[in-house]
XYZ file of C-alpha atoms in Angstrom:
761
model
C 0.000 0.000 0.000
C 3.008 2.317 0.125
C 2.588 3.289 -3.540
C -1.146 3.879 -3.022
C -0.474 6.139 -0.039
C 2.089 8.125 -2.012
C -0.199 8.637 -4.995
C -3.090 9.714 -2.771
C -1.010 12.103 -0.595
C -1.912 10.061 2.462
C 1.509 10.910 3.852
C 0.225 14.446 4.474
C -2.514 12.991 6.667
C -0.015 10.852 8.577
C 2.267 13.807 9.153
C -0.585 15.978 10.429
C -1.639 13.223 12.816
C 1.921 12.978 14.148
C 1.939 16.702 14.804
C -1.259 16.313 16.814
C 0.201 13.527 18.967
C 1.826 14.565 22.237
C 4.264 11.664 22.500
C 6.511 9.384 20.501
C 4.206 6.562 21.620
C 1.292 8.134 19.771
C 3.440 8.840 16.708
C 4.389 5.152 16.589
C 0.681 4.356 16.484
C 0.310 6.719 13.531
C 3.107 4.912 11.713
C 1.436 1.562 12.445
C -1.909 2.701 11.004
C -2.822 0.569 7.990
C -5.585 -0.173 5.480
C -8.174 -2.472 7.101
C -10.850 -4.637 5.538
C -12.732 -6.019 8.559
C -16.092 -4.299 8.970
C -16.324 -4.761 12.757
C -12.829 -3.386 13.372
C -13.367 -0.341 11.157
C -16.762 0.370 12.707
C -15.257 0.206 16.193
C -12.429 2.611 15.301
C -14.794 5.106 13.674
C -17.287 5.142 16.537
C -14.497 5.319 19.122
C -13.040 8.375 17.403
C -16.491 9.932 17.023
C -17.055 9.571 20.764
C -13.724 11.285 21.451
C -14.800 14.162 19.188
C -17.984 14.498 21.239
C -15.890 14.673 24.416
C -13.834 17.529 22.963
C -16.999 19.336 21.881
C -18.702 19.039 25.284
C -17.511 21.895 27.495
C -18.798 20.126 30.616
C -16.420 17.205 30.051
C -12.872 18.216 30.875
C -10.604 15.732 29.109
C -7.471 15.208 31.236
C -4.179 16.600 29.974
C -0.934 15.027 31.103
C 2.606 13.983 30.225
C 3.252 10.817 28.219
C 6.873 9.655 28.282
C 8.333 6.703 26.435
C 9.989 4.890 29.335
C 10.070 1.452 27.740
C 13.833 1.527 27.213
C 14.399 2.497 30.852
C 12.119 -0.300 32.019
C 13.883 -2.811 29.798
C 17.249 -1.787 31.250
C 16.250 -2.229 34.870
C 15.056 -5.782 34.331
C 18.679 -6.584 35.261
C 19.299 -6.787 39.024
C 21.472 -3.990 40.358
C 20.523 -1.416 37.726
C 18.120 1.291 38.801
C 16.040 4.230 37.624
C 17.483 7.634 38.476
C 15.388 10.511 39.841
C 14.484 11.892 36.419
C 13.437 8.471 35.139
C 11.378 7.824 38.269
C 9.784 11.251 37.867
C 8.792 10.393 34.289
C 7.397 7.060 35.455
C 5.354 8.863 38.108
C 3.932 11.239 35.480
C 2.991 8.253 33.322
C 1.264 6.521 36.231
C -0.553 9.698 37.307
C -1.869 10.390 33.818
C -2.917 6.779 33.257
C -4.829 6.731 36.549
C -6.467 10.093 35.776
C -7.540 8.887 32.331
C -8.901 5.644 33.735
C -10.984 7.545 36.276
C -12.235 9.925 33.562
C -13.365 7.149 31.220
C -14.880 5.056 34.018
C -17.196 7.959 34.950
C -18.498 8.553 31.428
C -22.167 7.976 30.605
C -22.201 4.441 29.200
C -25.290 5.172 27.089
C -23.651 8.152 25.404
C -20.106 6.762 25.286
C -20.492 2.971 25.024
C -16.940 2.460 23.717
C -14.860 5.028 25.592
C -16.519 4.188 28.905
C -14.847 0.763 28.628
C -11.333 2.230 28.262
C -10.426 1.365 31.825
C -7.234 -0.080 33.290
C -7.511 -3.367 35.130
C -4.065 -2.601 36.544
C -5.149 0.564 38.410
C -5.021 -1.164 41.860
C -1.375 -1.949 41.110
C -0.485 1.482 39.751
C -1.817 3.430 42.734
C 0.631 1.938 45.287
C 3.518 2.385 42.845
C 2.684 6.052 42.426
C 2.388 6.465 46.195
C 5.800 4.827 46.708
C 7.437 7.216 44.252
C 5.623 10.208 45.769
C 7.135 9.388 49.169
C 10.637 9.401 47.711
C 10.482 12.277 45.200
C 9.369 15.876 45.560
C 7.119 17.470 42.883
C 10.200 18.487 40.891
C 11.651 14.983 40.658
C 14.341 15.322 43.345
C 14.841 12.886 46.218
C 13.189 14.200 49.342
C 15.393 14.749 52.398
C 13.169 12.313 54.298
C 13.434 9.567 51.668
C 15.431 7.779 54.381
C 16.678 8.700 57.875
C 20.268 8.333 56.722
C 19.784 10.692 53.771
C 18.164 13.233 56.070
C 21.208 13.071 58.434
C 23.729 13.394 55.599
C 21.978 16.350 54.014
C 21.628 18.077 57.378
C 25.360 17.732 58.069
C 26.203 18.714 54.509
C 24.134 21.866 54.772
C 25.856 22.791 58.022
C 29.318 22.140 56.576
C 28.602 24.144 53.427
C 27.319 27.016 55.532
C 30.451 26.943 57.661
C 32.747 26.983 54.613
C 30.735 29.765 53.005
C 30.975 31.921 56.106
C 34.717 31.296 56.482
C 35.614 32.005 52.869
C 33.436 35.124 52.796
C 35.261 36.367 55.905
C 38.610 35.861 54.170
C 37.278 37.623 51.096
C 36.016 40.670 53.020
C 39.324 40.982 54.881
C 41.352 40.820 51.660
C 39.058 43.372 50.041
C 39.456 45.682 53.030
C 43.244 45.426 52.673
C 42.969 46.210 48.963
C 44.299 42.815 47.902
C 41.172 41.714 45.986
C 38.734 43.664 43.802
C 35.536 44.817 45.494
C 33.309 42.922 43.013
C 35.062 39.557 43.463
C 32.889 36.692 44.752
C 33.529 33.069 45.764
C 33.077 30.502 43.004
C 33.143 26.733 42.497
C 36.031 24.788 40.991
C 36.103 20.987 40.964
C 33.254 20.977 43.465
C 35.134 23.129 45.992
C 34.459 26.722 47.031
C 37.406 28.952 46.027
C 38.409 32.638 45.732
C 39.411 34.419 42.484
C 42.602 36.417 43.280
C 45.559 37.988 41.425
C 48.590 35.631 41.292
C 50.741 38.152 43.197
C 48.884 37.799 46.494
C 48.813 34.002 46.498
C 51.270 33.776 49.400
C 49.355 36.346 51.437
C 46.125 34.341 51.151
C 47.678 30.887 51.376
C 45.992 27.718 50.164
C 45.640 25.359 47.201
C 45.383 26.685 43.620
C 42.742 24.779 41.662
C 42.592 26.725 38.389
C 43.580 29.899 36.592
C 41.943 32.123 33.976
C 42.819 31.937 30.295
C 44.770 35.229 30.546
C 46.636 34.100 33.647
C 45.605 37.280 35.493
C 43.357 35.380 37.921
C 43.937 32.230 39.897
C 41.336 30.297 41.912
C 42.621 29.425 45.346
C 41.147 27.350 48.132
C 42.208 29.084 51.376
C 44.034 26.818 53.799
C 41.476 27.602 56.504
C 38.671 25.831 54.571
C 40.566 22.886 53.050
C 39.605 20.475 55.807
C 35.999 21.696 55.787
C 35.807 21.256 52.002
C 37.280 17.759 52.360
C 34.518 16.961 54.835
C 31.952 18.283 52.371
C 33.373 16.014 49.667
C 33.122 13.089 52.036
C 29.499 13.907 52.846
C 28.708 14.290 49.136
C 30.087 10.815 48.538
C 27.931 9.460 51.338
C 24.929 11.229 49.830
C 25.559 9.648 46.409
C 25.808 6.186 47.932
C 22.642 6.646 49.991
C 20.853 8.079 46.990
C 21.843 5.024 44.911
C 20.727 2.696 47.711
C 17.306 4.341 47.869
C 16.855 4.275 44.103
C 17.883 0.626 43.937
C 15.383 -0.155 46.680
C 12.563 1.605 44.834
C 13.527 -0.008 41.525
C 13.528 -3.451 43.166
C 9.985 -2.792 44.374
C 8.927 -1.728 40.876
C 10.680 -4.492 38.937
C 7.948 -7.166 39.294
C 5.441 -4.747 37.781
C 7.442 -3.817 34.670
C 5.125 -5.796 32.323
C 2.104 -4.020 33.832
C 3.752 -0.634 33.395
C 4.561 -1.450 29.760
C 0.892 -2.289 29.206
C 0.082 1.096 30.705
C 2.376 2.658 28.099
C 0.396 0.854 25.386
C -2.811 2.247 26.913
C -1.456 5.798 26.853
C -0.213 5.371 23.297
C -3.710 4.383 22.200
C -5.279 7.369 23.983
C -2.714 9.750 22.465
C -3.358 8.376 18.980
C -7.129 8.452 19.503
C -6.953 12.029 20.727
C -4.954 13.035 17.639
C -7.526 11.378 15.356
C -10.315 13.286 17.083
C -8.454 16.585 16.709
C -7.866 15.886 13.005
C -11.570 15.160 12.615
C -12.384 18.518 14.186
C -9.982 20.278 11.814
C -11.555 18.562 8.801
C -15.133 18.749 10.165
C -15.090 15.002 9.582
C -17.659 12.448 10.754
C -18.299 8.726 10.897
C -20.704 8.017 8.013
C -23.080 5.096 8.143
C -20.867 2.085 7.470
C -22.170 -0.648 5.149
C -20.631 -4.114 5.123
C -20.483 -4.277 1.339
C -18.545 -2.497 -1.454
C -20.432 0.727 -2.247
C -20.265 4.517 -1.901
C -22.983 7.072 -1.298
C -21.246 10.312 -0.369
C -22.656 13.785 0.009
C -20.582 16.961 0.315
C -17.315 15.000 0.235
C -14.189 17.184 0.343
C -10.579 16.379 -0.508
C -8.975 16.279 2.989
C -5.547 17.629 2.026
C -6.964 20.396 -0.158
C -9.439 21.222 2.598
C -6.640 21.851 5.109
C -4.601 23.819 2.581
C -7.506 25.935 1.364
C -8.673 26.597 4.929
C -5.276 28.136 5.721
C -5.605 30.298 2.598
C -9.176 31.355 3.321
C -10.566 29.410 0.354
C -13.220 26.715 0.123
C -13.119 23.293 -1.493
C -15.946 22.508 -3.910
C -17.664 19.424 -2.423
C -18.362 16.223 -4.314
C -21.508 14.077 -4.439
C -20.842 10.522 -5.586
C -22.605 7.185 -5.605
C -21.226 3.822 -6.719
C -23.231 0.646 -6.266
C -24.074 -2.590 -8.088
C -26.178 -0.783 -10.700
C -23.695 2.033 -11.295
C -20.323 0.480 -10.640
C -17.986 2.579 -12.763
C -17.992 6.354 -13.210
C -16.303 7.760 -16.346
C -15.431 11.420 -15.698
C -14.689 13.690 -18.641
C -14.265 17.415 -19.000
C -11.658 20.108 -19.699
C -8.058 20.023 -18.555
C -7.501 21.601 -15.135
C -11.204 21.190 -14.519
C -10.885 19.042 -11.406
C -11.082 15.491 -12.834
C -7.930 14.274 -11.090
C -8.864 15.998 -7.833
C -12.233 14.278 -7.953
C -10.524 10.924 -8.520
C -8.054 11.433 -5.671
C -10.851 12.613 -3.373
C -12.530 9.238 -3.807
C -9.312 7.327 -3.187
C -8.086 9.361 -0.212
C -11.404 9.436 1.642
C -11.924 5.699 1.194
C -8.354 4.968 2.279
C -8.721 7.168 5.366
C -12.019 5.517 6.236
C -10.533 2.023 6.055
C -7.643 3.179 8.233
C -10.205 4.044 10.899
C -10.212 7.827 10.398
C -13.284 10.047 10.289
C -13.827 11.631 6.876
C -15.099 15.018 5.608
C -18.515 14.058 4.233
C -22.058 15.122 5.103
C -23.889 13.182 7.836
C -26.363 11.471 5.504
C -23.488 9.779 3.651
C -22.976 6.032 3.573
C -19.707 4.197 3.031
C -18.876 0.607 2.218
C -15.813 -1.593 2.663
C -13.482 -2.785 -0.122
C -10.984 -5.603 0.131
C -8.506 -3.958 -2.193
C -7.803 -0.525 -3.611
C -6.064 -0.387 -7.022
C -4.864 2.887 -8.542
C -3.151 4.127 -11.675
C -2.494 7.831 -11.186
C 0.182 10.096 -12.605
C 3.347 9.472 -14.609
C 4.886 6.175 -13.537
C 7.674 6.120 -16.100
C 10.626 4.069 -14.858
C 14.121 4.763 -16.203
C 15.642 1.866 -14.280
C 13.135 -0.618 -15.736
C 13.303 1.015 -19.168
C 9.529 1.484 -19.134
C 7.672 4.284 -20.892
C 4.679 5.992 -19.323
C 2.294 3.982 -21.466
C 4.079 0.717 -20.724
C 3.836 1.296 -16.994
C 0.124 2.046 -17.382
C -0.398 -1.172 -19.304
C 1.416 -3.130 -16.614
C -0.959 -1.709 -14.050
C -3.920 -2.513 -16.285
C -2.749 -6.105 -16.527
C -2.876 -6.349 -12.731
C -6.314 -4.759 -12.680
C -7.716 -7.244 -15.187
C -6.201 -10.214 -13.349
C -7.014 -9.226 -9.772
C -10.075 -6.962 -9.806
C -13.280 -8.427 -8.432
C -16.581 -7.307 -6.925
C -14.805 -6.128 -3.740
C -12.285 -3.947 -5.578
C -12.239 -0.157 -5.839
C -10.044 0.976 -8.752
C -9.027 4.493 -9.802
C -7.493 5.299 -13.195
C -6.421 8.796 -14.174
C -6.331 9.781 -17.902
C -7.331 6.287 -18.978
C -5.815 5.271 -22.328
C -3.439 8.231 -22.646
C 0.242 7.958 -23.495
C -0.010 6.430 -26.963
C -1.669 6.867 -30.361
C -5.278 7.972 -29.611
C -7.140 5.502 -31.817
C -5.449 2.346 -30.582
C -5.035 3.732 -27.079
C -8.763 4.417 -26.873
C -9.578 0.972 -28.237
C -7.354 -0.814 -25.700
C -8.811 1.299 -22.899
C -12.349 0.378 -23.995
C -11.507 -3.331 -24.017
C -9.881 -3.149 -20.579
C -12.801 -1.193 -19.121
C -15.271 -3.701 -20.530
C -13.341 -6.566 -18.927
C -13.112 -4.892 -15.522
C -16.826 -4.058 -15.678
C -17.639 -7.694 -16.312
C -15.671 -8.566 -13.165
C -18.134 -6.406 -11.178
C -15.421 -4.120 -9.817
C -16.284 -0.568 -8.751
C -14.216 2.394 -9.776
C -13.687 5.875 -11.160
C -11.728 6.798 -14.290
C -10.958 10.102 -15.971
C -10.572 10.404 -19.713
C -10.813 12.615 -22.795
C -11.606 9.716 -25.134
C -14.960 9.980 -26.865
C -15.263 6.221 -27.362
C -15.199 5.706 -23.579
C -17.991 8.264 -23.188
C -20.042 6.330 -25.745
C -19.232 3.066 -23.949
C -20.622 4.487 -20.709
C -23.830 5.546 -22.452
C -24.589 2.106 -23.829
C -23.128 -0.247 -21.195
C -24.918 -1.412 -18.068
C -22.950 -0.710 -14.909
C -21.008 2.246 -16.381
C -22.146 5.841 -16.116
C -20.832 9.146 -17.438
C -19.879 12.096 -15.298
C -18.826 15.614 -16.303
C -16.729 18.291 -14.676
C -18.731 21.458 -15.258
C -17.292 24.445 -17.093
C -18.566 28.012 -17.372
C -18.538 28.508 -21.139
C -19.329 32.218 -20.805
C -16.512 33.001 -18.386
C -14.308 30.233 -19.829
C -13.352 28.873 -16.438
C -13.880 25.523 -14.700
C -16.447 25.216 -11.909
C -14.828 22.121 -10.308
C -18.279 20.570 -9.886
C -19.050 16.971 -10.759
C -22.326 16.315 -12.548
C -23.252 12.645 -12.836
C -25.384 11.469 -15.740
C -23.815 12.955 -18.843
C -20.406 13.139 -20.467
C -18.320 16.292 -20.332
C -16.838 18.357 -23.103
C -13.111 19.044 -23.282
C -13.875 22.620 -24.434
C -10.743 22.353 -26.564
C -11.915 24.873 -29.187
C -13.011 27.416 -26.560
C -9.789 27.075 -24.603
C -7.736 27.403 -27.807
C -9.514 30.660 -28.618
C -8.989 31.922 -25.058
C -5.241 31.373 -25.355
C -5.193 33.569 -28.474
C -4.473 30.861 -31.037
C -4.940 32.087 -34.578
C -8.559 31.616 -35.705
C -7.450 30.203 -39.084
C -5.620 27.412 -37.321
C -8.650 26.739 -35.142
C -10.909 26.524 -38.212
C -8.464 24.205 -39.928
C -8.546 21.952 -36.856
C -12.334 21.929 -36.964
C -12.245 20.885 -40.649
C -9.772 18.114 -39.863
C -11.754 16.600 -37.001
C -15.057 16.935 -38.841
C -18.439 18.453 -38.051
C -19.733 15.258 -36.452
C -17.195 15.425 -33.659
C -17.631 19.171 -33.207
C -21.421 18.804 -33.116
C -21.169 16.050 -30.513
C -18.903 18.153 -28.346
C -21.231 21.144 -28.735
C -24.196 18.990 -27.742
C -22.346 17.941 -24.625
C -21.748 21.584 -23.795
C -25.399 22.447 -24.371
C -26.527 19.530 -22.224
C -24.150 20.592 -19.468
C -25.398 24.175 -19.683
C -29.046 23.149 -19.627
C -28.502 20.719 -16.793
C -26.724 23.378 -14.781
C -29.621 25.747 -15.402
C -32.216 23.245 -14.210
C -30.005 22.182 -11.328
C -29.944 25.795 -10.184
C -33.716 25.959 -10.558
C -34.134 22.789 -8.567
C -31.751 24.047 -5.922
C -33.762 27.247 -5.572
C -36.942 25.189 -5.213
C -35.259 23.021 -2.581
C -34.166 26.075 -0.662
C -37.664 27.524 -0.783
C -39.153 24.208 0.298
C -36.671 24.028 3.138
C -37.527 27.579 4.148
C -41.225 26.728 4.000
C -40.693 23.582 6.070
C -38.783 25.597 8.648
C -41.625 28.121 8.790
C -44.206 25.344 9.157
C -42.156 23.725 11.910
C -41.817 27.096 13.641
C -45.530 27.800 13.561
C -46.397 24.251 14.611
C -44.100 24.724 17.571
C -45.722 28.057 18.347
C -49.194 26.489 18.146
C -48.111 23.661 20.414
C -46.757 26.217 22.858
C -49.988 28.179 22.774
C -52.003 25.029 23.353
C -49.823 24.118 26.298
C -50.160 27.655 27.666
C -53.926 27.525 27.223
C -54.049 24.221 29.052
C -51.945 25.676 31.849
C -54.180 28.744 32.125
C -57.322 26.616 32.159
C -55.887 24.404 34.888
C -54.923 27.438 36.928
C -58.322 29.015 36.356
C -60.055 25.818 37.370
C -58.040 25.629 40.567
C -58.724 29.267 41.432
C -62.391 28.866 40.569
C -62.580 25.846 42.863
C -61.182 27.945 45.689
C -63.728 30.641 44.851
C -66.574 28.104 44.941
C -65.406 26.842 48.306
C -65.255 30.390 49.647
C -68.689 31.181 48.251
C -70.194 28.060 49.805
C -68.548 28.906 53.125
C -70.018 32.429 53.010
C -73.504 31.103 52.225
C -73.271 28.474 54.961
C -72.193 31.105 57.465
C -74.996 33.426 56.347
C -77.590 30.671 56.760
C -76.200 29.788 60.168
C -76.233 33.391 61.389
C -79.763 33.954 60.132
C -80.847 30.761 61.819
C -79.099 31.666 65.059
C -80.526 35.203 65.070
C -83.995 33.919 64.220
C -84.190 36.238 61.243
C -83.141 39.327 63.215
C -83.489 42.119 60.684
C -80.175 43.864 61.407
C -78.111 40.677 61.339
C -79.983 39.444 58.277
C -79.067 42.700 56.548
C -75.397 42.216 57.438
C -75.502 38.671 56.144
C -76.997 39.890 52.870
C -74.242 42.492 52.605
C -71.579 39.797 52.993
C -73.145 37.724 50.240
C -73.306 40.818 48.041
C -69.619 41.387 48.770
C -68.811 37.859 47.624
C -70.781 38.557 44.484
C -68.656 41.623 43.726
C -65.329 39.920 44.510
C -65.963 36.668 42.712
C -67.813 37.881 39.657
C -68.931 34.353 38.837
C -70.110 31.130 40.455
C -69.422 28.262 38.066
C -68.568 27.530 34.407
C -64.951 26.460 35.039
C -65.864 23.474 37.207
C -69.178 22.931 35.457
C -70.954 22.652 38.833
C -73.253 24.792 40.969
C -72.700 26.523 44.314
C -73.705 24.018 46.962
C -75.515 25.657 49.861
C -74.889 23.737 53.067
C -77.253 23.493 56.017
C -80.694 22.110 56.545
C -83.530 22.578 54.099
C -85.401 24.950 56.426
C -82.451 27.320 56.754
C -82.027 27.388 52.985
C -85.625 28.345 52.507
C -85.244 31.179 54.994
C -82.343 32.646 53.074
C -83.824 32.098 49.650
C -87.199 33.394 50.743
C -85.684 36.837 51.927
C -82.824 38.210 48.880
C -85.046 36.652 46.054
C -81.933 35.683 47.231
C -78.868 33.653 46.513
C -80.487 31.878 43.618
C -81.284 35.158 41.988
C -77.803 36.387 42.734
C -76.263 33.334 41.111
C -78.271 33.929 37.951
C -76.965 37.467 37.749
C -73.293 36.457 37.943
C -71.344 36.270 34.667
C -70.269 32.757 33.701
C -67.070 33.247 31.702
C -63.986 31.737 33.315
C -61.639 34.552 32.236
C -63.717 36.871 34.491
C -63.049 34.536 37.422
C -59.323 34.468 36.770
C -59.118 38.195 36.157
C -61.149 38.974 39.268
C -58.945 36.811 41.488
C -55.771 38.215 39.956
C -57.057 41.765 40.355
C -57.982 41.029 43.959
C -54.461 39.736 44.588
C -52.928 42.861 43.130
C -55.094 45.278 45.154
C -55.216 43.307 48.409
C -53.823 45.143 51.473
C -52.073 43.004 54.093
C -53.234 45.172 56.982
C -56.762 46.015 58.290
C -57.208 48.934 60.710
C -60.350 48.605 62.915
C -59.436 51.326 65.389
C -62.143 53.983 65.953
C -64.959 51.834 64.460
C -68.179 50.774 66.179
C -68.454 47.085 66.964
C -70.951 46.404 64.166
C -68.838 48.334 61.618
C -65.680 46.581 62.735
C -67.360 43.157 62.489
C -68.570 43.858 58.945
C -65.133 44.997 57.766
C -63.363 42.156 59.562
C -65.583 39.492 57.950
C -65.253 40.989 54.463
C -61.495 41.435 54.865
C -60.891 37.862 56.006
C -63.054 36.519 53.159
C -60.775 38.327 50.719
C -57.630 37.229 52.551
C -58.667 33.580 52.346
C -59.690 33.907 48.682
C -56.345 35.346 47.557
C -54.416 33.013 49.873
C -52.717 36.029 51.459
C -50.323 34.109 53.704
C -49.896 36.489 56.652
C -52.016 39.601 57.470
C -52.255 42.087 60.350
C -55.466 43.216 62.186
C -54.982 46.526 64.039
C -57.536 46.777 66.856
C -55.639 48.711 69.535
C -55.784 48.074 73.299
C -58.434 50.557 74.444
C -61.395 48.809 76.159
C -60.452 45.493 74.559
C -63.823 45.128 72.788
C -62.381 45.271 69.259
C -59.648 42.799 70.188
C -62.212 40.411 71.681
C -64.379 40.710 68.550
C -61.356 39.967 66.383
C -60.186 36.987 68.457
C -63.682 35.440 68.630
C -64.117 35.632 64.875
C -60.621 34.321 64.149
C -61.228 31.415 66.517
C -64.323 30.443 64.506
C -62.297 30.612 61.265
C -59.571 28.425 62.776
C -62.116 25.789 63.815
C -63.449 25.826 60.248
C -59.868 25.292 58.991
C -60.100 28.485 56.976
C -56.984 29.943 58.624
C -53.930 28.226 60.133
C -53.400 30.300 63.303
C -53.289 33.773 64.918
C -51.245 35.450 67.656
C -50.245 38.812 69.130
C -47.954 41.029 67.143
C -44.268 41.636 67.943
C -43.660 43.789 71.014
C -41.523 46.276 69.097
C -44.402 46.859 66.649
C -47.234 47.354 69.139
C -47.600 43.953 70.771
C -51.180 43.376 71.997
C -52.465 46.280 69.890
C -52.691 44.118 66.784
C -53.113 40.484 65.810
C -51.106 38.515 63.228
C -53.194 36.034 61.204
C -51.635 33.111 59.270
C -54.036 32.433 56.395
């Protein structure tokens, strides 16, 4: 497949994938990617990558980012007893373990219904990895250095070493300051390190005055680096401690490596896991760049692509701010072979390579830039003949190399083959070349292979018109502007527009006419007919496209209005339910008022004054409610015995008459209740009123409070003689017994205390 990849520019795709990988492990996976033919495997790879794309697109899912190091060589080395991982290698191993554990936790918490494949990307070895990470964490700090407390001995050595280094530093700085004060050393001189020992830079002439061991000198010889005699022993002690530190460090690292060694195979499997994730992540990122998807995969050799775009051109054009003209293509058992004709530089070869590259990418498990309604099949082999394959070493001409390829096609092509041939039949004398091409195409067609060819040969266009399984296709050309449109139109052959292009280049008209005479009117007429057909088809295609757009717009409008209607219906239903509920409350309140009126009339034995008050309360309910039924479809039920009812009904021409006079429309009920809620005052002031006036207002007010479900209200009655308070409390007690209010109590002391009553409705 190496030659196929080269001809299709698949190497560009590989290189881009490598750039998107974050590790050499992932890049190795890219190199290992190959053309697959198993339906189940390809389907799995496509859906897995599609799920990863969805993860990247979902802002609520934070895909973990971490370091992936290739530590396989280090692990292989330490299989040998005595060898160990140094701090940097252990630090890299820790980063690998941390990232693997984080990824495993991320995938294990994914929604299995939404991510059925990625949710299974878990590590069975996680229980092993966690203790290993913890062991390394105890030994190394976040920067990959051994901690002082990695062992008691290391802590002691480093403590002594720090003390010794501090002592030497103080001593040598004292010598330096003294020499500077005496003018022996420059003011800007500072101690420096030579061969791991702290030394002073001094002029050679004062060497005897300082005294000590010379370790180095400058290139000019004007400066020597001396270790003062006073610090030689201290520096020797430091060197001894440093040696002890190295030995203890090695002992600790060997100990840790020995603990890790049994788990090397598990760690290597973890590396494989990370390599797969890195590669998968790169594939998802490439898909996002290409706006690629997983089309519906069919387990048979066929193509049904919509809006397919050449992947390499797409990336290149995107960087240049240009757009690739998409391709619609269908190959199946009825239309197996597409013969594409049209002008030079009109996009025939690009169309051919688009087919090959997209299919190759798909069968490598990569998402492809096609529209979502596309379908894609699986081929067992992909055969191509594209470009100049002339071989100097084999002494083969271009045409000979083409014929060698054709021989392979004829021998090996079958119903599971996709073949691509560019400029079929070219490279030799047109008549015989066209005839051989026709014979080869006929043979391959009989073998049921599927494919795409490009050609200028008229005989192949005629073959497609009359042969079952072969269909013509044309690359469209704007004859008015004399420029290619790069659009494929399936169903008719294309014109080469040779005469038009010759005129555009400025070729002498006499020569053009002579060429027309040579080729004959029949050929010219045929080519002109092709042009006319292409023009007419383009015209009607544009018409049809406009109709489609209008239909789509109309469908969108219909959907919008249907949604609006559904919303209105839902709103109406909601309003009706609310109105019914509020009306039910109103009915209950009305019944309660009537029952109370009947009871009071009965108790007062039709006392005229109290009967008048009762009638006023009923009239008040009439004004507040504005209706008595309609929403619930029922009637106001007057409670009490039959005799009491008669008494009431016999005096108002009464409640029955009142009920007839009430309007029956439910919007009035709703509006009345809503209006009452808006105008309702949460405080009633009874102070200064006579008892009978206060009682009337209190009853009417509490009726309204209950109707609008006021929650909490205040009754101001003052302290005075206590009569108004007693009236209020007696009435509220009756309401509480009737379960019309929840409770009542004195007001807060700071707001008047016993002077008003709080009612919980």
